[in-house]
PDB file of C-alpha atoms in Angstrom:
ATOM      1  CA  HIS A   1      -0.087   0.062  -0.138  1.00 78.00           C
ATOM      2  CA  VAL A   2       1.681   3.303  -1.167  1.00 85.00           C
ATOM      3  CA  GLN A   3       1.352   6.378   0.923  1.00 92.00           C
ATOM      4  CA  LEU A   4       2.623   9.739   0.325  1.00 94.00           C
ATOM      5  CA  VAL A   5       2.666  12.250   3.431  1.00 95.00           C
ATOM      6  CA  GLU A   6       3.633  15.808   2.988  1.00 96.00           C
ATOM      7  CA  SER A   7       5.009  18.077   5.446  1.00 96.00           C
ATOM      8  CA  GLY A   8       6.753  21.446   5.762  1.00 96.00           C
ATOM      9  CA  GLY A   9       4.316  23.860   4.799  1.00 95.00           C
ATOM     10  CA  GLY A  10       3.349  26.944   6.681  1.00 97.00           C
ATOM     11  CA  SER A  11       3.179  30.593   6.642  1.00 97.00           C
ATOM     12  CA  VAL A  12       5.775  32.959   5.429  1.00 98.00           C
ATOM     13  CA  GLN A  13       6.095  36.346   4.384  1.00 98.00           C
ATOM     14  CA  ALA A  14       6.736  37.353   0.704  1.00 98.00           C
ATOM     15  CA  GLY A  15      10.268  36.971  -0.277  1.00 98.00           C
ATOM     16  CA  GLY A  16      10.523  34.113   2.303  1.00 98.00           C
ATOM     17  CA  SER A  17      11.421  30.575   1.682  1.00 98.00           C
ATOM     18  CA  LEU A  18       9.892  26.974   2.479  1.00 98.00           C
ATOM     19  CA  ARG A  19      10.841  23.468   1.991  1.00 98.00           C
ATOM     20  CA  PRO A  20       7.913  21.084   1.855  1.00 98.00           C
ATOM     21  CA  SER A  21       8.881  17.516   1.736  1.00 98.00           C
ATOM     22  CA  CYS A  22       6.967  14.304   0.641  1.00 96.00           C
ATOM     23  CA  LYS A  23       7.629  10.908   2.390  1.00 95.00           C
ATOM     24  CA  VAL A  24       7.048   7.954   0.236  1.00 93.00           C
ATOM     25  CA  SER A  25       6.312   4.553   1.695  1.00 90.00           C
ATOM     26  CA  GLY A  26       5.209   1.225   0.334  1.00 83.00           C
ATOM     27  CA  HIS A  27       6.516   1.876  -3.100  1.00 65.00           C
ATOM     28  CA  SER A  28       7.604  -0.874  -5.334  1.00 56.00           C
ATOM     29  CA  ARG A  29      10.352   1.158  -7.108  1.00 57.00           C
ATOM     30  CA  GLY A  30      12.999   3.133  -5.620  1.00 52.00           C
ATOM     31  CA  SER A  31      12.596   6.125  -7.863  1.00 66.00           C
ATOM     32  CA  ASN A  32       9.623   6.809 -10.015  1.00 87.00           C
ATOM     33  CA  CYS A  33       8.399   9.779 -11.662  1.00 93.00           C
ATOM     34  CA  MET A  34       7.089  12.166  -9.120  1.00 95.00           C
ATOM     35  CA  GLY A  35       5.667  15.830  -8.846  1.00 96.00           C
ATOM     36  CA  TRP A  36       4.422  18.570  -7.015  1.00 98.00           C
ATOM     37  CA  PHE A  37       0.931  20.223  -7.663  1.00 98.00           C
ATOM     38  CA  ARG A  38      -0.819  23.192  -6.043  1.00 98.00           C
ATOM     39  CA  ARG A  39      -4.524  24.514  -5.718  1.00 98.00           C
ATOM     40  CA  PRO A  40      -4.757  28.111  -4.921  1.00 97.00           C
ATOM     41  CA  PRO A  41      -7.783  29.318  -3.265  1.00 95.00           C
ATOM     42  CA  GLY A  42     -10.624  29.162  -5.661  1.00 95.00           C
ATOM     43  CA  LYS A  43      -8.544  28.049  -8.662  1.00 96.00           C
ATOM     44  CA  GLU A  44      -7.936  24.938 -10.468  1.00 95.00           C
ATOM     45  CA  ARG A  45      -5.063  22.592  -9.472  1.00 95.00           C
ATOM     46  CA  GLU A  46      -1.847  23.153 -11.502  1.00 96.00           C
ATOM     47  CA  GLY A  47       1.179  21.079 -11.921  1.00 97.00           C
ATOM     48  CA  ILE A  48       4.374  23.006 -10.759  1.00 97.00           C
ATOM     49  CA  ALA A  49       7.405  20.600 -10.936  1.00 98.00           C
ATOM     50  CA  VAL A  50       8.192  16.969 -11.827  1.00 97.00           C
ATOM     51  CA  ILE A  51      11.287  14.780 -11.526  1.00 96.00           C
ATOM     52  CA  ASP A  52      11.750  11.461 -13.382  1.00 93.00           C
ATOM     53  CA  SER A  53      14.156   8.392 -12.300  1.00 90.00           C
ATOM     54  CA  ASP A  54      16.982  10.154 -14.088  1.00 91.00           C
ATOM     55  CA  GLY A  55      16.646  13.124 -11.876  1.00 92.00           C
ATOM     56  CA  ASP A  56      15.699  15.196 -15.126  1.00 95.00           C
ATOM     57  CA  THR A  57      13.249  18.038 -13.930  1.00 96.00           C
ATOM     58  CA  ALA A  58      10.607  20.326 -15.467  1.00 97.00           C
ATOM     59  CA  TYR A  59       8.715  23.539 -14.155  1.00 97.00           C
ATOM     60  CA  ALA A  60       5.915  25.445 -14.643  1.00 97.00           C
ATOM     61  CA  ASP A  61       6.837  28.959 -15.860  1.00 97.00           C
ATOM     62  CA  SER A  62       5.267  30.404 -12.816  1.00 97.00           C
ATOM     63  CA  VAL A  63       7.632  28.868 -10.410  1.00 98.00           C
ATOM     64  CA  LYS A  64      10.821  28.495 -12.745  1.00 98.00           C
ATOM     65  CA  GLY A  65      13.792  29.876 -11.363  1.00 98.00           C
ATOM     66  CA  ARG A  66      12.190  30.111  -7.863  1.00 98.00           C
ATOM     67  CA  PHE A  67      11.380  26.407  -6.852  1.00 98.00           C
ATOM     68  CA  THR A  68      13.615  23.534  -7.264  1.00 98.00           C
ATOM     69  CA  ILE A  69      12.261  19.908  -6.904  1.00 98.00           C
ATOM     70  CA  SER A  70      14.730  17.266  -5.619  1.00 97.00           C
ATOM     71  CA  ARG A  71      14.648  13.831  -4.129  1.00 95.00           C
ATOM     72  CA  ASP A  72      16.530  11.519  -1.605  1.00 93.00           C
ATOM     73  CA  SER A  73      16.499   8.019  -2.897  1.00 87.00           C
ATOM     74  CA  ARG A  74      17.841   6.742   0.182  1.00 90.00           C
ATOM     75  CA  THR A  75      15.065   7.942   2.316  1.00 91.00           C
ATOM     76  CA  ASN A  76      12.162   7.806  -0.298  1.00 91.00           C
ATOM     77  CA  THR A  77      11.538  11.607   0.290  1.00 94.00           C
ATOM     78  CA  LEU A  78      10.575  14.199  -2.339  1.00 96.00           C
ATOM     79  CA  TYR A  79      11.430  18.021  -1.653  1.00 98.00           C
ATOM     80  CA  LEU A  80      10.262  21.296  -3.067  1.00 98.00           C
ATOM     81  CA  GLN A  81      12.576  24.174  -2.185  1.00 98.00           C
ATOM     82  CA  MET A  82      10.730  27.405  -2.502  1.00 98.00           C
ATOM     83  CA  ASN A  83      12.465  30.504  -2.503  1.00 98.00           C
ATOM     84  CA  ASN A  84      11.440  34.266  -3.118  1.00 98.00           C
ATOM     85  CA  LEU A  85       7.705  33.289  -2.325  1.00 98.00           C
ATOM     86  CA  ARG A  86       4.927  35.455  -3.501  1.00 98.00           C
ATOM     87  CA  ARG A  87       1.431  36.031  -2.454  1.00 98.00           C
ATOM     88  CA  GLU A  88       0.177  34.203  -5.379  1.00 97.00           C
ATOM     89  CA  ASP A  89       2.060  31.146  -4.347  1.00 98.00           C
ATOM     90  CA  THR A  90      -0.473  30.710  -1.480  1.00 98.00           C
ATOM     91  CA  ALA A  91      -2.021  27.140  -2.234  1.00 98.00           C
ATOM     92  CA  MET A  92      -2.472  23.620  -0.958  1.00 98.00           C
ATOM     93  CA  TYR A  93       0.669  21.777  -2.148  1.00 98.00           C
ATOM     94  CA  TYR A  94       0.406  18.107  -3.043  1.00 98.00           C
ATOM     95  CA  CYS A  95       3.017  15.490  -4.089  1.00 97.00           C
ATOM     96  CA  ALA A  96       2.090  12.714  -6.372  1.00 96.00           C
ATOM     97  CA  ALA A  97       3.750   9.806  -7.898  1.00 93.00           C
ATOM     98  CA  GLN A  98       3.450   7.650 -11.070  1.00 93.00           C
ATOM     99  CA  ASP A  99       3.902   3.817 -11.557  1.00 89.00           C
ATOM    100  CA  ARG A 100       6.632   4.483 -14.070  1.00 88.00           C
ATOM    101  CA  SER A 101      10.127   5.874 -14.360  1.00 84.00           C
ATOM    102  CA  TRP A 102       9.414   8.308 -16.941  1.00 88.00           C
ATOM    103  CA  CYS A 103       6.735  11.190 -16.629  1.00 92.00           C
ATOM    104  CA  LYS A 104       3.715  11.123 -18.583  1.00 91.00           C
ATOM    105  CA  ALA A 105       2.064  14.386 -18.592  1.00 90.00           C
ATOM    106  CA  GLY A 106      -1.308  15.493 -16.934  1.00 91.00           C
ATOM    107  CA  PRO A 107      -2.660  15.040 -13.353  1.00 93.00           C
ATOM    108  CA  SER A 108      -4.472  11.899 -14.447  1.00 94.00           C
ATOM    109  CA  SER A 109      -1.122   9.986 -15.142  1.00 94.00           C
ATOM    110  CA  TYR A 110      -0.369   9.943 -11.360  1.00 95.00           C
ATOM    111  CA  ASP A 111      -1.555   7.045  -9.398  1.00 93.00           C
ATOM    112  CA  TYR A 112      -0.749   8.071  -5.959  1.00 94.00           C
ATOM    113  CA  TRP A 113      -1.390  11.478  -4.098  1.00 96.00           C
ATOM    114  CA  GLY A 114      -0.695  12.955  -0.815  1.00 96.00           C
ATOM    115  CA  GLN A 115      -3.054  14.710   1.540  1.00 96.00           C
ATOM    116  CA  GLY A 116      -1.618  18.131   0.934  1.00 97.00           C
ATOM    117  CA  THR A 117       0.399  20.677   2.982  1.00 97.00           C
ATOM    118  CA  GLN A 118      -0.840  24.419   3.219  1.00 98.00           C
ATOM    119  CA  VAL A 119       1.494  27.080   2.208  1.00 98.00           C
ATOM    120  CA  THR A 120       0.361  30.708   2.993  1.00 98.00           C
ATOM    121  CA  VAL A 121       2.323  33.681   1.879  1.00 98.00           C
ATOM    122  CA  SER A 122       1.393  37.136   3.248  1.00 97.00           C
TER     123      SER A 122
END
């Protein structure tokens, strides 16, 4: 039974930093495609960062240059380093994983989801 548990969200002033993490347990593969999504208040969910089994990454334009996705395969933990945060980054942040090593596009391609961690920027 695969579980993803996020932590590390919180409240921060604009310009600050946060580093949410996502602990993966019960996964059959060491390194699968994983991603971070967010849902701002009253808006649709959006994908913001992905990382595949080779460590290749991709970012949404809205976070490029400010956010960095990374993983620690030894501990099965996914991270999202968020720097220079803006008010528009306020959202519930979710990690997700696919049952494949390469990344197939779209939220429906993800097989497992965490419960989310709230990030609020004031």
